[in-house]
Amino acid sequence: MKTTPPPQGLPLKVGELAVRAAAVLRRNDMGGWTRAAPTLYPHQWSWDSAFIAIGQAHLDTGRAVEEIRTLLDHQWKNGKVPHIVFNPDAPPESYFPGPEHWASAADADEAPSGPARTSGLCQPPAHAIAVRRILEVAENRGEGVAEARKFLAEAYPRLLSWHRYLATARDPEGSGLVTIFHPWESGTDNSPRWSAAMGRVEVGEMPDYERPDLGHVPDPSERPTGPEYDRFIWLVEIIKRAGCNDGVLYDTNPFLVKDVLASAILVRANEALLEIAGLIGAPEEDRCTIRAWIDRGRQGLDECWDTELGLCLDYDLRAGEPLRARTIAGFAPLIAGTGKSDRLRTLLKALDSRAFAGHPNLRWPLPPSTNPEEPEFHPRSYWRGPVWPVMNWLLWWSLIKAGEKERATRLKSCALAQLSDGRFGEYYEPFTGEPLGSDEQSWTAAVALDWLADQEGVSEKP
Ligand code: 2M8
């Protein structure tokens, strides 16, 4: 069921926006887990759930805990947290590639026992950040504190094994950077970040497939193109044929890339994990390991810095070269936290410049996912240009951590203004402010709740 959007030009008041955001999360609540969007994404997505739990924490601590618990219940034996946990009740034609397509992954040595319920990929590790924040929010609200604290102890070993998986199977080089096997693992699927590396992937023989996603958006240009999708599906084929074995994929997968955004999120997630370790009294040995991961992660990001562009770049392990695209992922050192004040200054300048939030034609001064001057920039196409509220949240949170409070507050006000039509779009056209992709996207509603609470506390009453 859709809510009626307010008449054009009439933005919602803060209280009404919070009520609507909460209603979106409730409507997408499938009982213990939340679908990422009402029709386009009928399953549980990994990093969406982390942000969703942060939003839910403002409504009900127990429900926020449950969101992460359900996801972690599907963790693989090697620690991997799967990128999708499929809804067994969703009709097969509702999403592709769905559980049937991933069924063979259930035979992988490391797959969880039981029927095929997950994909064989993973996504950026925002979960420890969410678990830590659930407690913080509970303490601020004075509700569910005991439950949130108890959950720390339950989630800690699972999060530790998730991070260990990323630090080992996804970083055999010990570089501090996370390797991904598929653009879907980055969460920024068709970003120009991956164009050069994907251009080297030759698509082989594979069965025909249908694209249900195109039926859920008003305009196909908002979604990845046919050739982009063919490459996505071909990589899924290779990953399945390798039994999702990380060692085999390291040797054979044509797409093998160090992802700076996922690596930056991992640094912050490790900081959150370290705090959790302290709160539950985990062994000093664990804490030493986590501290080492944090240091190594920051060092790895340091090495990906491009002085000429003033941004951080992903690295193509197959081609042995950096991937030179100016996208929002270039702010990875800001997201991870950098000890270098000159680097922080350079990044803040880039953020304010016409390459990102300072472009004069923007509807709101919010950073597009791709620099409008990039040749592959497209204002409507998914991760090639639109503004993503969840990225705004990450930047806002990182700015606060960097001590840039004023800048963070400005960003938050604009990000909320963008959402004030109450539609909670998946992403937004940067110049017109039109919501694109799915309406009522869960993580958009969730970050709105977190921002609104930061503003004046979330009230369910308008
Ligand atoms: C998008 O990704 C899925 C594939 O995982 C898709 O396009 O079908 C991305 O925006 C991703 O970051 C997000 O987690 C997912 C669900 O919101 O949608």
PDB file of N, CA, C and O in Angstrom, residues 36 39 66 89 91 99 102 120 128 157 169 213 230 245 252 264 266 280 340 343 378 380 383 385 435 450:
ATOM      1  N   ALA A  36      14.074  -4.591   1.338  1.00  0.00           N
ATOM      2  CA  ALA A  36      14.785  -3.341   1.039  1.00  0.00           C
ATOM      3  C   ALA A  36      13.859  -2.318   0.389  1.00  0.00           C
ATOM      4  O   ALA A  36      14.029  -1.117   0.564  1.00  0.00           O
ATOM      5  N   THR A  39       8.565  -3.461  -3.819  1.00  0.00           N
ATOM      6  CA  THR A  39       8.453  -4.429  -4.923  1.00  0.00           C
ATOM      7  C   THR A  39       9.786  -4.690  -5.619  1.00  0.00           C
ATOM      8  O   THR A  39      10.092  -5.825  -5.964  1.00  0.00           O
ATOM      9  N   GLU A  66      16.498  -7.553  16.225  1.00  0.00           N
ATOM     10  CA  GLU A  66      15.990  -8.684  15.458  1.00  0.00           C
ATOM     11  C   GLU A  66      16.434  -8.615  13.989  1.00  0.00           C
ATOM     12  O   GLU A  66      16.727  -9.632  13.352  1.00  0.00           O
ATOM     13  N   ASP A  89       8.921 -16.801   0.638  1.00  0.00           N
ATOM     14  CA  ASP A  89       7.542 -16.597   0.170  1.00  0.00           C
ATOM     15  C   ASP A  89       7.440 -15.651  -1.020  1.00  0.00           C
ATOM     16  O   ASP A  89       6.348 -15.450  -1.552  1.00  0.00           O
ATOM     17  N   PRO A  91       7.426 -14.584  -4.748  1.00  0.00           N
ATOM     18  CA  PRO A  91       7.272 -15.363  -5.968  1.00  0.00           C
ATOM     19  C   PRO A  91       8.567 -15.358  -6.787  1.00  0.00           C
ATOM     20  O   PRO A  91       9.284 -14.351  -6.797  1.00  0.00           O
ATOM     21  N   PRO A  99      16.463 -16.942  -5.341  1.00  0.00           N
ATOM     22  CA  PRO A  99      16.981 -18.138  -4.661  1.00  0.00           C
ATOM     23  C   PRO A  99      17.197 -19.327  -5.596  1.00  0.00           C
ATOM     24  O   PRO A  99      18.133 -20.099  -5.410  1.00  0.00           O
ATOM     25  N   TRP A 102      20.489 -18.979  -7.275  1.00  0.00           N
ATOM     26  CA  TRP A 102      21.629 -19.165  -6.377  1.00  0.00           C
ATOM     27  C   TRP A 102      21.623 -20.544  -5.718  1.00  0.00           C
ATOM     28  O   TRP A 102      22.486 -20.829  -4.871  1.00  0.00           O
ATOM     29  N   GLY A 120      25.601 -15.911  -2.842  1.00  0.00           N
ATOM     30  CA  GLY A 120      26.962 -16.299  -2.460  1.00  0.00           C
ATOM     31  C   GLY A 120      27.908 -15.107  -2.372  1.00  0.00           C
ATOM     32  O   GLY A 120      29.113 -15.285  -2.264  1.00  0.00           O
ATOM     33  N   ALA A 128      28.564  -3.874  12.320  1.00  0.00           N
ATOM     34  CA  ALA A 128      29.040  -3.575  13.689  1.00  0.00           C
ATOM     35  C   ALA A 128      28.710  -2.125  14.049  1.00  0.00           C
ATOM     36  O   ALA A 128      28.403  -1.807  15.204  1.00  0.00           O
ATOM     37  N   PRO A 157      30.785 -12.390  18.649  1.00  0.00           N
ATOM     38  CA  PRO A 157      31.587 -13.434  17.981  1.00  0.00           C
ATOM     39  C   PRO A 157      31.260 -13.541  16.488  1.00  0.00           C
ATOM     40  O   PRO A 157      32.141 -13.837  15.677  1.00  0.00           O
ATOM     41  N   ALA A 169      40.275 -14.085   3.969  1.00  0.00           N
ATOM     42  CA  ALA A 169      39.857 -14.595   2.646  1.00  0.00           C
ATOM     43  C   ALA A 169      39.748 -13.466   1.631  1.00  0.00           C
ATOM     44  O   ALA A 169      40.013 -13.657   0.447  1.00  0.00           O
ATOM     45  N   ASP A 213      13.351  -6.283 -12.529  1.00  0.00           N
ATOM     46  CA  ASP A 213      13.628  -4.944 -11.970  1.00  0.00           C
ATOM     47  C   ASP A 213      13.101  -3.843 -12.885  1.00  0.00           C
ATOM     48  O   ASP A 213      12.621  -2.806 -12.420  1.00  0.00           O
ATOM     49  N   ASP A 230      24.229  -8.164 -18.249  1.00  0.00           N
ATOM     50  CA  ASP A 230      24.815  -9.416 -18.758  1.00  0.00           C
ATOM     51  C   ASP A 230      26.122  -9.722 -18.040  1.00  0.00           C
ATOM     52  O   ASP A 230      26.390 -10.854 -17.655  1.00  0.00           O
ATOM     53  N   ASN A 245      34.097 -20.444  -3.831  1.00  0.00           N
ATOM     54  CA  ASN A 245      35.335 -20.659  -3.079  1.00  0.00           C
ATOM     55  C   ASN A 245      36.277 -19.465  -3.289  1.00  0.00           C
ATOM     56  O   ASN A 245      36.710 -19.200  -4.416  1.00  0.00           O
ATOM     57  N   THR A 252      40.762 -17.305 -10.472  1.00  0.00           N
ATOM     58  CA  THR A 252      40.076 -17.417 -11.761  1.00  0.00           C
ATOM     59  C   THR A 252      39.121 -16.275 -12.094  1.00  0.00           C
ATOM     60  O   THR A 252      38.820 -16.058 -13.265  1.00  0.00           O
ATOM     61  N   ALA A 264      36.861   1.319   3.800  1.00  0.00           N
ATOM     62  CA  ALA A 264      36.692   2.425   4.751  1.00  0.00           C
ATOM     63  C   ALA A 264      35.592   2.086   5.760  1.00  0.00           C
ATOM     64  O   ALA A 264      35.728   2.344   6.964  1.00  0.00           O
ATOM     65  N   LEU A 266      34.790  -0.814   6.645  1.00  0.00           N
ATOM     66  CA  LEU A 266      35.345  -1.846   7.533  1.00  0.00           C
ATOM     67  C   LEU A 266      36.203  -1.222   8.645  1.00  0.00           C
ATOM     68  O   LEU A 266      36.176  -1.687   9.785  1.00  0.00           O
ATOM     69  N   ILE A 280      31.887  -5.635  26.387  1.00  0.00           N
ATOM     70  CA  ILE A 280      31.528  -6.991  26.860  1.00  0.00           C
ATOM     71  C   ILE A 280      32.714  -7.691  27.522  1.00  0.00           C
ATOM     72  O   ILE A 280      32.608  -8.855  27.902  1.00  0.00           O
ATOM     73  N   LYS A 340      45.599  12.388   8.671  1.00  0.00           N
ATOM     74  CA  LYS A 340      46.347  13.432   7.955  1.00  0.00           C
ATOM     75  C   LYS A 340      45.469  14.652   7.716  1.00  0.00           C
ATOM     76  O   LYS A 340      44.524  14.597   6.921  1.00  0.00           O
ATOM     77  N   ARG A 343      45.095  15.878   4.104  1.00  0.00           N
ATOM     78  CA  ARG A 343      44.230  15.016   3.286  1.00  0.00           C
ATOM     79  C   ARG A 343      42.762  15.333   3.566  1.00  0.00           C
ATOM     80  O   ARG A 343      41.955  15.429   2.655  1.00  0.00           O
ATOM     81  N   HIS A 378      25.808  10.095 -15.433  1.00  0.00           N
ATOM     82  CA  HIS A 378      24.443  10.096 -15.963  1.00  0.00           C
ATOM     83  C   HIS A 378      23.517  10.460 -14.801  1.00  0.00           C
ATOM     84  O   HIS A 378      23.499   9.758 -13.781  1.00  0.00           O
ATOM     85  N   ARG A 380      20.425  10.169 -14.159  1.00  0.00           N
ATOM     86  CA  ARG A 380      19.286   9.318 -13.769  1.00  0.00           C
ATOM     87  C   ARG A 380      19.697   7.872 -13.536  1.00  0.00           C
ATOM     88  O   ARG A 380      18.920   7.079 -13.006  1.00  0.00           O
ATOM     89  N   TRP A 383      23.895   4.291  -9.932  1.00  0.00           N
ATOM     90  CA  TRP A 383      25.090   4.791  -9.238  1.00  0.00           C
ATOM     91  C   TRP A 383      25.980   5.634 -10.142  1.00  0.00           C
ATOM     92  O   TRP A 383      27.127   5.908  -9.810  1.00  0.00           O
ATOM     93  N   GLY A 385      25.364   8.774 -11.059  1.00  0.00           N
ATOM     94  CA  GLY A 385      25.158  10.209 -10.906  1.00  0.00           C
ATOM     95  C   GLY A 385      24.166  10.603  -9.834  1.00  0.00           C
ATOM     96  O   GLY A 385      24.406  11.585  -9.117  1.00  0.00           O
ATOM     97  N   PRO A 435      12.697  12.020  -7.224  1.00  0.00           N
ATOM     98  CA  PRO A 435      13.041  10.706  -6.675  1.00  0.00           C
ATOM     99  C   PRO A 435      13.049   9.645  -7.780  1.00  0.00           C
ATOM    100  O   PRO A 435      12.147   9.630  -8.629  1.00  0.00           O
ATOM    101  N   ASP A 450      17.000   8.591  11.646  1.00  0.00           N
ATOM    102  CA  ASP A 450      18.199   8.871  12.442  1.00  0.00           C
ATOM    103  C   ASP A 450      18.515  10.367  12.420  1.00  0.00           C
ATOM    104  O   ASP A 450      18.848  10.955  13.445  1.00  0.00           O
TER     105      ASP A 450
END
